[in-house]
Amino acid sequence: MKVPVKVDGRELTLSNLDKVLYPEYGFTKAEVIDYYSRVAPVLLPHLQGRPLTVKRYPNGVNGQSFFEKNAPDHTPSWVRRVTLPAPGSTKNRETIDFAVVDDLPTLVYYANLAALELHVPQWRVDEDGEPLAPDTLVFDLDPGAPATIVECCEVALMLREVLKSEGLTARPKTSGSKGMQLYADWDCREEPSDYARRLARLLEKEHPEQVVSVMTKKARPGKVFIDWSQNNPAKTTVAPYSLRAREQPTVSTPLLWKEVESCERPEELVFTAPAVLARVEKHGDLFSRA
């Protein structure tokens, strides 16, 4: 069934609203659209100006999925698009037409495509669609089993202190999966991947039993991998407040530092869409630059 709607003056047609996209939780496409619509006031500032990569699950989280960078041919004309070079494209494209989610109608359009996961780079484009310098630094903390997000929290606290000594203020969020990320506003003092790698190697040297800075799988069991490479301009990281395609509709959730400091069990830092809406109601945007 198709349902015509008007969102902030834009006409959209929503479809298959009763389709269950998270079978174990019974979470439908209608609920996905509702979540993204309600979280939009705090989500949109983190998407605005950033070329969008989505991971779509048309048949739910247990079905086939695909990453999509190029805006689909049927994308409405009012959706902002920017054409950017695509070095190393797996499809041998010289350029990609990215969508940029600057408003609620575009966000609802993508939610209706079952674009559950929203991924963006650490840089934005200007009004003319030209790439700007990176404005964000990110460290992706990935636990190697049996390590969990509890160990990630320990490493996050170490990293917070290192960044503080460098004059940078870290903001934590869950990945919505098994790990977490730390962000900091970036002033382009040097190439961000080089800088992040240097800090990751510093912590690895100081805490070799807890931290690893290389991607090699065999080096990671029981440790936390600090993935500094997410700062490469060609890479993206899941956006704050994005859903994740897990068994439950978990969300990449901004955290209070006291939650990081006190975490003793992984389940303490698992937040589903309804819980995140309640958190936003209580705390506002914990990931704001204030």
PDB file of C-alpha atoms in Angstrom:
ATOM      1  CA  MET A   1       0.000   0.000   0.000  1.00  0.00           C
ATOM      2  CA  LYS A   2       1.262   3.463  -0.890  1.00  0.00           C
ATOM      3  CA  VAL A   3       0.522   6.493   1.253  1.00  0.00           C
ATOM      4  CA  PRO A   4       0.986  10.031  -0.104  1.00  0.00           C
ATOM      5  CA  VAL A   5       2.229  12.474   2.541  1.00  0.00           C
ATOM      6  CA  LYS A   6       3.456  16.049   2.667  1.00  0.00           C
ATOM      7  CA  VAL A   7       6.583  16.734   4.735  1.00  0.00           C
ATOM      8  CA  ASP A   8       7.514  20.377   5.189  1.00  0.00           C
ATOM      9  CA  GLY A   9       5.815  21.183   1.893  1.00  0.00           C
ATOM     10  CA  ARG A  10       7.413  18.311  -0.056  1.00  0.00           C
ATOM     11  CA  GLU A  11       5.232  15.560  -1.459  1.00  0.00           C
ATOM     12  CA  LEU A  12       6.362  11.994  -0.768  1.00  0.00           C
ATOM     13  CA  THR A  13       4.844   8.562  -1.290  1.00  0.00           C
ATOM     14  CA  LEU A  14       5.501   6.124   1.534  1.00  0.00           C
ATOM     15  CA  SER A  15       5.204   2.404   0.880  1.00  0.00           C
ATOM     16  CA  ASN A  16       5.064  -0.934   2.730  1.00  0.00           C
ATOM     17  CA  LEU A  17       4.711   0.802   6.067  1.00  0.00           C
ATOM     18  CA  ASP A  18       3.693  -2.406   7.829  1.00  0.00           C
ATOM     19  CA  LYS A  19       6.748  -4.336   6.633  1.00  0.00           C
ATOM     20  CA  VAL A  20       8.693  -5.626   9.637  1.00  0.00           C
ATOM     21  CA  LEU A  21      12.341  -4.607   9.250  1.00  0.00           C
ATOM     22  CA  TYR A  22      13.527  -5.897  12.639  1.00  0.00           C
ATOM     23  CA  PRO A  23      11.771  -9.288  12.958  1.00  0.00           C
ATOM     24  CA  GLU A  24      12.994 -10.191  16.454  1.00  0.00           C
ATOM     25  CA  TYR A  25      11.776  -6.857  17.780  1.00  0.00           C
ATOM     26  CA  GLY A  26       8.716  -6.453  15.534  1.00  0.00           C
ATOM     27  CA  PHE A  27       9.909  -2.991  14.443  1.00  0.00           C
ATOM     28  CA  THR A  28       8.251  -1.903  11.204  1.00  0.00           C
ATOM     29  CA  LYS A  29       9.185   0.501   8.432  1.00  0.00           C
ATOM     30  CA  ALA A  30       6.543   2.887   9.774  1.00  0.00           C
ATOM     31  CA  GLU A  31       8.387   2.892  13.106  1.00  0.00           C
ATOM     32  CA  VAL A  32      11.721   3.487  11.353  1.00  0.00           C
ATOM     33  CA  ILE A  33      10.246   6.517   9.570  1.00  0.00           C
ATOM     34  CA  ASP A  34       8.662   7.705  12.817  1.00  0.00           C
ATOM     35  CA  TYR A  35      11.980   7.393  14.668  1.00  0.00           C
ATOM     36  CA  TYR A  36      13.925   9.327  12.059  1.00  0.00           C
ATOM     37  CA  SER A  37      11.225  11.997  11.895  1.00  0.00           C
ATOM     38  CA  ARG A  38      11.237  12.489  15.654  1.00  0.00           C
ATOM     39  CA  VAL A  39      15.006  12.398  16.112  1.00  0.00           C
ATOM     40  CA  ALA A  40      15.563  14.745  13.136  1.00  0.00           C
ATOM     41  CA  PRO A  41      16.083  17.930  15.218  1.00  0.00           C
ATOM     42  CA  VAL A  42      19.236  16.471  16.783  1.00  0.00           C
ATOM     43  CA  LEU A  43      20.282  14.232  13.872  1.00  0.00           C
ATOM     44  CA  LEU A  44      20.130  16.704  10.972  1.00  0.00           C
ATOM     45  CA  PRO A  45      22.915  19.007  12.249  1.00  0.00           C
ATOM     46  CA  HIS A  46      25.296  16.030  12.061  1.00  0.00           C
ATOM     47  CA  LEU A  47      24.251  15.197   8.488  1.00  0.00           C
ATOM     48  CA  GLN A  48      24.013  18.672   6.983  1.00  0.00           C
ATOM     49  CA  GLY A  49      26.606  19.324   4.323  1.00  0.00           C
ATOM     50  CA  ARG A  50      28.031  15.792   4.507  1.00  0.00           C
ATOM     51  CA  PRO A  51      27.815  13.501   1.448  1.00  0.00           C
ATOM     52  CA  LEU A  52      25.635  10.550   2.423  1.00  0.00           C
ATOM     53  CA  THR A  53      26.348   6.842   2.209  1.00  0.00           C
ATOM     54  CA  VAL A  54      23.488   4.570   3.276  1.00  0.00           C
ATOM     55  CA  LYS A  55      23.130   0.900   3.999  1.00  0.00           C
ATOM     56  CA  ARG A  56      19.729  -0.249   2.792  1.00  0.00           C
ATOM     57  CA  TYR A  57      17.751  -3.269   4.012  1.00  0.00           C
ATOM     58  CA  PRO A  58      14.671  -3.478   1.765  1.00  0.00           C
ATOM     59  CA  ASN A  59      13.692  -6.855   3.239  1.00  0.00           C
ATOM     60  CA  GLY A  60      14.714  -6.165   6.809  1.00  0.00           C
ATOM     61  CA  VAL A  61      17.873  -6.757   8.809  1.00  0.00           C
ATOM     62  CA  ASN A  62      17.841 -10.498   8.092  1.00  0.00           C
ATOM     63  CA  GLY A  63      17.581  -9.951   4.337  1.00  0.00           C
ATOM     64  CA  GLN A  64      20.071  -8.850   1.729  1.00  0.00           C
ATOM     65  CA  SER A  65      21.568  -5.396   2.199  1.00  0.00           C
ATOM     66  CA  PHE A  66      23.701  -3.043   0.143  1.00  0.00           C
ATOM     67  CA  PHE A  67      25.708   0.141   0.550  1.00  0.00           C
ATOM     68  CA  GLU A  68      24.609   2.981  -1.672  1.00  0.00           C
ATOM     69  CA  LYS A  69      26.609   6.137  -2.335  1.00  0.00           C
ATOM     70  CA  ASN A  70      25.075   7.238  -5.619  1.00  0.00           C
ATOM     71  CA  ALA A  71      21.661   8.882  -5.202  1.00  0.00           C
ATOM     72  CA  PRO A  72      19.079   6.586  -6.897  1.00  0.00           C
ATOM     73  CA  ASP A  73      17.719   7.610 -10.314  1.00  0.00           C
ATOM     74  CA  HIS A  74      14.272   8.104  -8.786  1.00  0.00           C
ATOM     75  CA  THR A  75      15.579  10.601  -6.208  1.00  0.00           C
ATOM     76  CA  PRO A  76      13.260  13.652  -6.144  1.00  0.00           C
ATOM     77  CA  SER A  77      14.621  16.775  -7.789  1.00  0.00           C
ATOM     78  CA  TRP A  78      14.433  18.702  -4.518  1.00  0.00           C
ATOM     79  CA  VAL A  79      16.954  16.438  -2.788  1.00  0.00           C
ATOM     80  CA  ARG A  80      20.316  18.175  -2.683  1.00  0.00           C
ATOM     81  CA  ARG A  81      23.003  16.329  -4.633  1.00  0.00           C
ATOM     82  CA  VAL A  82      26.713  16.948  -5.066  1.00  0.00           C
ATOM     83  CA  THR A  83      28.968  15.378  -7.685  1.00  0.00           C
ATOM     84  CA  LEU A  84      32.341  14.407  -6.266  1.00  0.00           C
ATOM     85  CA  PRO A  85      35.360  12.442  -7.518  1.00  0.00           C
ATOM     86  CA  ALA A  86      35.344   8.724  -6.717  1.00  0.00           C
ATOM     87  CA  PRO A  87      38.970   7.610  -6.477  1.00  0.00           C
ATOM     88  CA  GLY A  88      39.252   3.840  -6.163  1.00  0.00           C
ATOM     89  CA  SER A  89      35.578   3.267  -6.926  1.00  0.00           C
ATOM     90  CA  THR A  90      34.724  -0.435  -6.941  1.00  0.00           C
ATOM     91  CA  LYS A  91      32.403   0.281  -9.860  1.00  0.00           C
ATOM     92  CA  ASN A  92      35.057   2.191 -11.838  1.00  0.00           C
ATOM     93  CA  ARG A  93      33.117   5.431 -11.641  1.00  0.00           C
ATOM     94  CA  GLU A  94      34.999   8.688 -12.004  1.00  0.00           C
ATOM     95  CA  THR A  95      32.404  10.587  -9.991  1.00  0.00           C
ATOM     96  CA  ILE A  96      29.522   9.851  -7.634  1.00  0.00           C
ATOM     97  CA  ASP A  97      26.321  11.856  -7.234  1.00  0.00           C
ATOM     98  CA  PHE A  98      25.918  11.931  -3.466  1.00  0.00           C
ATOM     99  CA  ALA A  99      22.788  13.039  -1.700  1.00  0.00           C
ATOM    100  CA  VAL A 100      23.176  15.502   1.153  1.00  0.00           C
ATOM    101  CA  VAL A 101      20.577  15.299   3.919  1.00  0.00           C
ATOM    102  CA  ASP A 102      19.936  18.913   4.810  1.00  0.00           C
ATOM    103  CA  ASP A 103      16.258  18.662   5.732  1.00  0.00           C
ATOM    104  CA  LEU A 104      13.462  16.485   7.092  1.00  0.00           C
ATOM    105  CA  PRO A 105      11.871  15.574   3.720  1.00  0.00           C
ATOM    106  CA  THR A 106      15.184  14.111   2.502  1.00  0.00           C
ATOM    107  CA  LEU A 107      15.589  12.167   5.735  1.00  0.00           C
ATOM    108  CA  VAL A 108      12.067  10.735   5.417  1.00  0.00           C
ATOM    109  CA  TYR A 109      12.705   9.897   1.763  1.00  0.00           C
ATOM    110  CA  TYR A 110      15.700   7.767   2.727  1.00  0.00           C
ATOM    111  CA  ALA A 111      13.919   6.178   5.684  1.00  0.00           C
ATOM    112  CA  ASN A 112      11.202   5.090   3.245  1.00  0.00           C
ATOM    113  CA  LEU A 113      13.930   3.378   1.163  1.00  0.00           C
ATOM    114  CA  ALA A 114      14.758   1.269   4.239  1.00  0.00           C
ATOM    115  CA  ALA A 115      18.077   3.092   4.499  1.00  0.00           C
ATOM    116  CA  LEU A 116      18.476   2.023   8.095  1.00  0.00           C
ATOM    117  CA  GLU A 117      22.102   3.078   8.485  1.00  0.00           C
ATOM    118  CA  LEU A 118      23.363   6.578   7.677  1.00  0.00           C
ATOM    119  CA  HIS A 119      27.126   6.992   7.226  1.00  0.00           C
ATOM    120  CA  VAL A 120      28.978  10.272   6.624  1.00  0.00           C
ATOM    121  CA  PRO A 121      32.592  11.479   6.294  1.00  0.00           C
ATOM    122  CA  GLN A 122      34.396  13.830   8.669  1.00  0.00           C
ATOM    123  CA  TRP A 123      34.128  16.741   6.220  1.00  0.00           C
ATOM    124  CA  ARG A 124      31.404  18.782   4.584  1.00  0.00           C
ATOM    125  CA  VAL A 125      30.807  20.480   1.261  1.00  0.00           C
ATOM    126  CA  ASP A 126      30.181  24.183   0.807  1.00  0.00           C
ATOM    127  CA  GLU A 127      27.153  25.779  -0.861  1.00  0.00           C
ATOM    128  CA  ASP A 128      28.659  25.079  -4.280  1.00  0.00           C
ATOM    129  CA  GLY A 129      29.273  21.413  -3.491  1.00  0.00           C
ATOM    130  CA  GLU A 130      33.036  21.811  -3.102  1.00  0.00           C
ATOM    131  CA  PRO A 131      34.692  19.725  -0.359  1.00  0.00           C
ATOM    132  CA  LEU A 132      35.816  21.621   2.712  1.00  0.00           C
ATOM    133  CA  ALA A 133      38.654  20.689   5.060  1.00  0.00           C
ATOM    134  CA  PRO A 134      37.810  18.045   7.703  1.00  0.00           C
ATOM    135  CA  ASP A 135      36.047  19.550  10.703  1.00  0.00           C
ATOM    136  CA  THR A 136      35.877  16.411  12.854  1.00  0.00           C
ATOM    137  CA  LEU A 137      38.370  13.882  14.170  1.00  0.00           C
ATOM    138  CA  VAL A 138      37.110  10.371  14.942  1.00  0.00           C
ATOM    139  CA  PHE A 139      38.519   7.333  16.723  1.00  0.00           C
ATOM    140  CA  ASP A 140      36.590   4.099  16.185  1.00  0.00           C
ATOM    141  CA  LEU A 141      37.071   1.740  19.142  1.00  0.00           C
ATOM    142  CA  ASP A 142      36.481  -1.864  18.107  1.00  0.00           C
ATOM    143  CA  PRO A 143      36.709  -4.605  20.751  1.00  0.00           C
ATOM    144  CA  GLY A 144      38.248  -7.950  19.845  1.00  0.00           C
ATOM    145  CA  ALA A 145      36.399 -10.737  21.668  1.00  0.00           C
ATOM    146  CA  PRO A 146      36.305 -11.485  24.528  1.00  0.00           C
ATOM    147  CA  ALA A 147      36.712  -7.712  24.987  1.00  0.00           C
ATOM    148  CA  THR A 148      33.456  -5.727  24.842  1.00  0.00           C
ATOM    149  CA  ILE A 149      32.338  -2.119  24.984  1.00  0.00           C
ATOM    150  CA  VAL A 150      33.345  -2.206  28.671  1.00  0.00           C
ATOM    151  CA  GLU A 151      36.985  -2.387  27.593  1.00  0.00           C
ATOM    152  CA  CYS A 152      36.269   0.248  24.934  1.00  0.00           C
ATOM    153  CA  CYS A 153      35.143   2.576  27.732  1.00  0.00           C
ATOM    154  CA  GLU A 154      38.464   2.074  29.520  1.00  0.00           C
ATOM    155  CA  VAL A 155      40.376   2.959  26.360  1.00  0.00           C
ATOM    156  CA  ALA A 156      38.042   5.897  25.682  1.00  0.00           C
ATOM    157  CA  LEU A 157      38.953   7.377  29.064  1.00  0.00           C
ATOM    158  CA  MET A 158      42.667   7.060  28.246  1.00  0.00           C
ATOM    159  CA  LEU A 159      42.113   8.666  24.860  1.00  0.00           C
ATOM    160  CA  ARG A 160      40.053  11.464  26.412  1.00  0.00           C
ATOM    161  CA  GLU A 161      43.010  12.431  28.575  1.00  0.00           C
ATOM    162  CA  VAL A 162      45.472  12.359  25.673  1.00  0.00           C
ATOM    163  CA  LEU A 163      43.160  14.526  23.575  1.00  0.00           C
ATOM    164  CA  LYS A 164      42.631  16.900  26.502  1.00  0.00           C
ATOM    165  CA  SER A 165      46.410  17.338  26.806  1.00  0.00           C
ATOM    166  CA  GLU A 166      46.389  18.227  23.107  1.00  0.00           C
ATOM    167  CA  GLY A 167      43.710  20.859  23.629  1.00  0.00           C
ATOM    168  CA  LEU A 168      40.879  18.762  22.137  1.00  0.00           C
ATOM    169  CA  THR A 169      37.561  17.896  23.799  1.00  0.00           C
ATOM    170  CA  ALA A 170      36.313  14.366  23.140  1.00  0.00           C
ATOM    171  CA  ARG A 171      32.656  13.397  22.726  1.00  0.00           C
ATOM    172  CA  PRO A 172      31.704   9.699  23.140  1.00  0.00           C
ATOM    173  CA  LYS A 173      28.995   7.686  21.440  1.00  0.00           C
ATOM    174  CA  THR A 174      28.191   4.032  21.014  1.00  0.00           C
ATOM    175  CA  SER A 175      28.547   2.570  17.543  1.00  0.00           C
ATOM    176  CA  GLY A 176      25.145   0.950  17.990  1.00  0.00           C
ATOM    177  CA  SER A 177      26.934  -2.334  17.371  1.00  0.00           C
ATOM    178  CA  LYS A 178      29.639  -3.709  19.665  1.00  0.00           C
ATOM    179  CA  GLY A 179      32.018  -0.780  19.957  1.00  0.00           C
ATOM    180  CA  MET A 180      32.075   2.979  20.346  1.00  0.00           C
ATOM    181  CA  GLN A 181      33.546   6.141  18.847  1.00  0.00           C
ATOM    182  CA  LEU A 182      35.173   9.289  20.149  1.00  0.00           C
ATOM    183  CA  TYR A 183      34.835  12.528  18.194  1.00  0.00           C
ATOM    184  CA  ALA A 184      36.558  15.870  18.577  1.00  0.00           C
ATOM    185  CA  ASP A 185      36.282  19.121  16.668  1.00  0.00           C
ATOM    186  CA  TRP A 186      39.265  19.320  14.322  1.00  0.00           C
ATOM    187  CA  ASP A 187      41.390  22.369  13.568  1.00  0.00           C
ATOM    188  CA  CYS A 188      43.478  20.907  10.714  1.00  0.00           C
ATOM    189  CA  ARG A 189      46.710  21.203  12.689  1.00  0.00           C
ATOM    190  CA  GLU A 190      47.971  18.260  10.598  1.00  0.00           C
ATOM    191  CA  GLU A 191      46.676  15.483   8.361  1.00  0.00           C
ATOM    192  CA  PRO A 192      43.933  13.884  10.514  1.00  0.00           C
ATOM    193  CA  SER A 193      44.713  10.223   9.768  1.00  0.00           C
ATOM    194  CA  ASP A 194      48.390  10.769  10.582  1.00  0.00           C
ATOM    195  CA  TYR A 195      47.479  12.532  13.795  1.00  0.00           C
ATOM    196  CA  ALA A 196      44.969   9.875  14.859  1.00  0.00           C
ATOM    197  CA  ARG A 197      47.433   7.087  14.032  1.00  0.00           C
ATOM    198  CA  ARG A 198      50.121   8.751  16.140  1.00  0.00           C
ATOM    199  CA  LEU A 199      47.799   8.917  19.150  1.00  0.00           C
ATOM    200  CA  ALA A 200      46.642   5.335  18.634  1.00  0.00           C
ATOM    201  CA  ARG A 201      50.249   4.129  18.521  1.00  0.00           C
ATOM    202  CA  LEU A 202      51.069   6.141  21.616  1.00  0.00           C
ATOM    203  CA  LEU A 203      48.313   4.418  23.582  1.00  0.00           C
ATOM    204  CA  GLU A 204      49.294   1.036  22.146  1.00  0.00           C
ATOM    205  CA  LYS A 205      52.854   1.598  23.388  1.00  0.00           C
ATOM    206  CA  GLU A 206      51.677   2.710  26.838  1.00  0.00           C
ATOM    207  CA  HIS A 207      48.974   0.010  27.225  1.00  0.00           C
ATOM    208  CA  PRO A 208      50.040  -2.968  25.054  1.00  0.00           C
ATOM    209  CA  GLU A 209      47.780  -5.408  26.931  1.00  0.00           C
ATOM    210  CA  GLN A 210      44.675  -3.344  26.195  1.00  0.00           C
ATOM    211  CA  VAL A 211      45.230  -1.428  22.959  1.00  0.00           C
ATOM    212  CA  VAL A 212      46.151  -2.319  19.397  1.00  0.00           C
ATOM    213  CA  SER A 213      46.549   0.130  16.503  1.00  0.00           C
ATOM    214  CA  VAL A 214      46.816  -2.319  13.588  1.00  0.00           C
ATOM    215  CA  MET A 215      43.929  -3.966  11.734  1.00  0.00           C
ATOM    216  CA  THR A 216      45.465  -7.457  11.766  1.00  0.00           C
ATOM    217  CA  LYS A 217      42.777  -9.753  13.184  1.00  0.00           C
ATOM    218  CA  LYS A 218      45.243 -12.018  14.976  1.00  0.00           C
ATOM    219  CA  ALA A 219      46.561  -9.037  16.975  1.00  0.00           C
ATOM    220  CA  ARG A 220      43.162  -8.068  18.316  1.00  0.00           C
ATOM    221  CA  PRO A 221      41.653 -10.800  20.580  1.00  0.00           C
ATOM    222  CA  GLY A 222      40.967  -9.367  24.032  1.00  0.00           C
ATOM    223  CA  LYS A 223      42.139  -5.892  23.024  1.00  0.00           C
ATOM    224  CA  VAL A 224      40.559  -2.712  21.711  1.00  0.00           C
ATOM    225  CA  PHE A 225      41.532  -1.728  18.187  1.00  0.00           C
ATOM    226  CA  ILE A 226      41.748   2.053  17.808  1.00  0.00           C
ATOM    227  CA  ASP A 227      40.781   2.506  14.177  1.00  0.00           C
ATOM    228  CA  TRP A 228      42.388   5.801  13.198  1.00  0.00           C
ATOM    229  CA  SER A 229      41.814   5.200   9.469  1.00  0.00           C
ATOM    230  CA  GLN A 230      38.216   6.447   9.624  1.00  0.00           C
ATOM    231  CA  ASN A 231      39.721   9.902   9.163  1.00  0.00           C
ATOM    232  CA  ASN A 232      40.665   9.084   5.576  1.00  0.00           C
ATOM    233  CA  PRO A 233      38.577  11.474   3.416  1.00  0.00           C
ATOM    234  CA  ALA A 234      37.239   8.525   1.405  1.00  0.00           C
ATOM    235  CA  LYS A 235      35.875   6.763   4.514  1.00  0.00           C
ATOM    236  CA  THR A 236      32.671   7.244   6.445  1.00  0.00           C
ATOM    237  CA  THR A 237      31.509   6.557   9.993  1.00  0.00           C
ATOM    238  CA  VAL A 238      27.982   5.842  11.187  1.00  0.00           C
ATOM    239  CA  ALA A 239      26.290   9.127  12.075  1.00  0.00           C
ATOM    240  CA  PRO A 240      25.165  10.021  15.598  1.00  0.00           C
ATOM    241  CA  TYR A 241      21.546   8.885  16.101  1.00  0.00           C
ATOM    242  CA  SER A 242      21.628   6.524  13.107  1.00  0.00           C
ATOM    243  CA  LEU A 243      19.896   3.192  13.490  1.00  0.00           C
ATOM    244  CA  ARG A 244      21.987   0.056  13.112  1.00  0.00           C
ATOM    245  CA  ALA A 245      20.985  -3.198  11.443  1.00  0.00           C
ATOM    246  CA  ARG A 246      21.210  -5.436  14.497  1.00  0.00           C
ATOM    247  CA  GLU A 247      18.651  -7.834  15.972  1.00  0.00           C
ATOM    248  CA  GLN A 248      17.107  -4.871  17.791  1.00  0.00           C
ATOM    249  CA  PRO A 249      16.740  -1.344  16.379  1.00  0.00           C
ATOM    250  CA  THR A 250      19.827  -0.123  18.222  1.00  0.00           C
ATOM    251  CA  VAL A 251      21.148   3.384  17.672  1.00  0.00           C
ATOM    252  CA  SER A 252      24.591   4.961  17.564  1.00  0.00           C
ATOM    253  CA  THR A 253      23.966   6.861  20.764  1.00  0.00           C
ATOM    254  CA  PRO A 254      25.791   9.901  22.193  1.00  0.00           C
ATOM    255  CA  LEU A 255      26.837   9.261  25.779  1.00  0.00           C
ATOM    256  CA  LEU A 256      27.456  11.139  28.988  1.00  0.00           C
ATOM    257  CA  TRP A 257      31.037  10.733  30.179  1.00  0.00           C
ATOM    258  CA  LYS A 258      29.733   9.497  33.513  1.00  0.00           C
ATOM    259  CA  GLU A 259      28.103   6.602  31.628  1.00  0.00           C
ATOM    260  CA  VAL A 260      31.466   5.757  30.106  1.00  0.00           C
ATOM    261  CA  GLU A 261      33.202   6.025  33.469  1.00  0.00           C
ATOM    262  CA  SER A 262      30.734   3.758  35.268  1.00  0.00           C
ATOM    263  CA  CYS A 263      30.109   1.092  32.599  1.00  0.00           C
ATOM    264  CA  GLU A 264      30.502  -2.435  34.006  1.00  0.00           C
ATOM    265  CA  ARG A 265      28.339  -4.504  31.638  1.00  0.00           C
ATOM    266  CA  PRO A 266      27.892  -4.226  27.843  1.00  0.00           C
ATOM    267  CA  GLU A 267      24.111  -4.119  28.086  1.00  0.00           C
ATOM    268  CA  GLU A 268      24.319  -0.828  30.015  1.00  0.00           C
ATOM    269  CA  LEU A 269      25.248   0.914  26.765  1.00  0.00           C
ATOM    270  CA  VAL A 270      22.728  -0.677  24.417  1.00  0.00           C
ATOM    271  CA  PHE A 271      20.039   1.801  23.402  1.00  0.00           C
ATOM    272  CA  THR A 272      17.117   1.158  21.050  1.00  0.00           C
ATOM    273  CA  ALA A 273      15.233   3.814  19.098  1.00  0.00           C
ATOM    274  CA  PRO A 274      12.532   4.405  21.769  1.00  0.00           C
ATOM    275  CA  ALA A 275      15.184   4.750  24.491  1.00  0.00           C
ATOM    276  CA  VAL A 276      17.155   7.248  22.405  1.00  0.00           C
ATOM    277  CA  LEU A 277      14.078   9.412  21.850  1.00  0.00           C
ATOM    278  CA  ALA A 278      13.575   9.444  25.629  1.00  0.00           C
ATOM    279  CA  ARG A 279      17.256  10.364  26.129  1.00  0.00           C
ATOM    280  CA  VAL A 280      16.966  13.249  23.672  1.00  0.00           C
ATOM    281  CA  GLU A 281      13.863  14.456  25.492  1.00  0.00           C
ATOM    282  CA  LYS A 282      15.863  14.453  28.733  1.00  0.00           C
ATOM    283  CA  HIS A 283      19.339  15.566  27.641  1.00  0.00           C
ATOM    284  CA  GLY A 284      18.932  17.233  24.259  1.00  0.00           C
ATOM    285  CA  ASP A 285      21.796  16.597  21.847  1.00  0.00           C
ATOM    286  CA  LEU A 286      24.734  15.268  23.858  1.00  0.00           C
ATOM    287  CA  PHE A 287      26.790  15.468  20.670  1.00  0.00           C
ATOM    288  CA  SER A 288      26.307  19.165  20.125  1.00  0.00           C
ATOM    289  CA  ARG A 289      29.391  21.351  20.037  1.00  0.00           C
ATOM    290  CA  ALA A 290      28.286  23.350  23.040  1.00  0.00           C
TER     291      ALA A 290
END
